[in-house]
Tab-separated table of C-alpha atoms in Angstrom:
chain	number	residue	atom	x	y	z
A	1	MET	CA	82.582	85.700	115.803
A	2	GLU	CA	84.034	85.771	112.270
A	3	ASN	CA	86.704	88.309	113.315
A	4	SER	CA	87.343	86.778	116.737
A	5	PRO	CA	90.699	85.187	117.629
A	6	TYR	CA	88.616	82.451	119.313
A	7	ASN	CA	87.283	81.416	115.893
A	8	MET	CA	89.407	78.359	115.047
A	9	ASP	CA	90.031	79.706	111.508
A	10	ASN	CA	91.802	82.730	113.059
A	11	SER	CA	93.628	80.951	115.866
A	12	PRO	CA	97.449	81.000	115.901
A	13	TYR	CA	97.199	77.408	117.193
A	14	ASN	CA	95.488	76.210	114.000
A	15	ALA	CA	98.348	74.860	111.874
A	16	SER	CA	96.139	74.664	108.762
A	17	SER	CA	94.840	78.246	108.996
A	18	LYS	CA	94.915	79.925	105.579
A	19	ASN	CA	94.495	83.538	106.728
A	20	GLY	CA	97.598	84.067	108.868
A	21	VAL	CA	99.692	87.232	108.514
A	22	TYR	CA	103.446	86.834	109.014
A	23	ASP	CA	106.389	89.187	109.484
A	24	ASN	CA	109.582	89.057	107.412
A	25	THR	CA	111.130	86.431	109.678
A	26	GLY	CA	108.154	84.064	109.450
A	27	ASN	CA	106.571	84.799	112.834
A	28	ARG	CA	102.776	84.871	112.807
A	29	ILE	CA	101.707	88.363	113.854
A	30	GLY	CA	97.965	88.056	113.197
A	31	TYR	CA	95.297	87.163	110.679
A	32	GLU	CA	93.145	88.711	107.975
A	33	VAL	CA	89.387	88.561	107.453
A	34	LYS	CA	87.660	89.756	104.279
A	35	ALA	CA	84.434	91.663	104.941
A	36	PRO	CA	81.364	91.271	102.676
A	37	SER	CA	82.014	94.823	101.408
A	38	GLY	CA	85.361	93.708	99.963
A	39	VAL	CA	87.538	95.358	102.625
A	40	THR	CA	90.230	93.120	104.125
A	41	ASN	CA	90.744	93.748	107.856
A	42	TYR	CA	93.972	92.757	109.619
A	43	PHE	CA	94.024	91.744	113.272
A	44	ASP	CA	96.819	90.873	115.686
A	45	ASN	CA	96.758	87.475	117.414
A	46	SER	CA	94.665	88.979	120.253
A	47	GLY	CA	91.902	90.182	117.921
A	48	ASN	CA	92.851	93.881	117.865
A	49	ARG	CA	92.405	95.465	114.430
A	50	ILE	CA	95.795	96.649	113.207
A	51	GLY	CA	94.933	97.749	109.682
A	52	TYR	CA	92.943	97.199	106.520
A	53	THR	CA	93.117	97.139	102.738
A	54	PRO	CA	90.312	98.985	100.904
A	55	SER	CA	87.961	97.217	98.517
A	56	LYS	CA	89.302	96.805	94.991
A	57	LYS	CA	85.959	97.796	93.394
């Protein structure tokens, strides 16, 4: 549920969401969720994983 687009924290309809990912023109293209391992996963607005950033350990 933490990674789900149905989680209100990840929803594009949540104006106060702090984890949105935006393109260069300011359009919201998805959201990010940090895993307990330190990896940051990036998802599109439909919940499909579109990339990640490795842990900085």
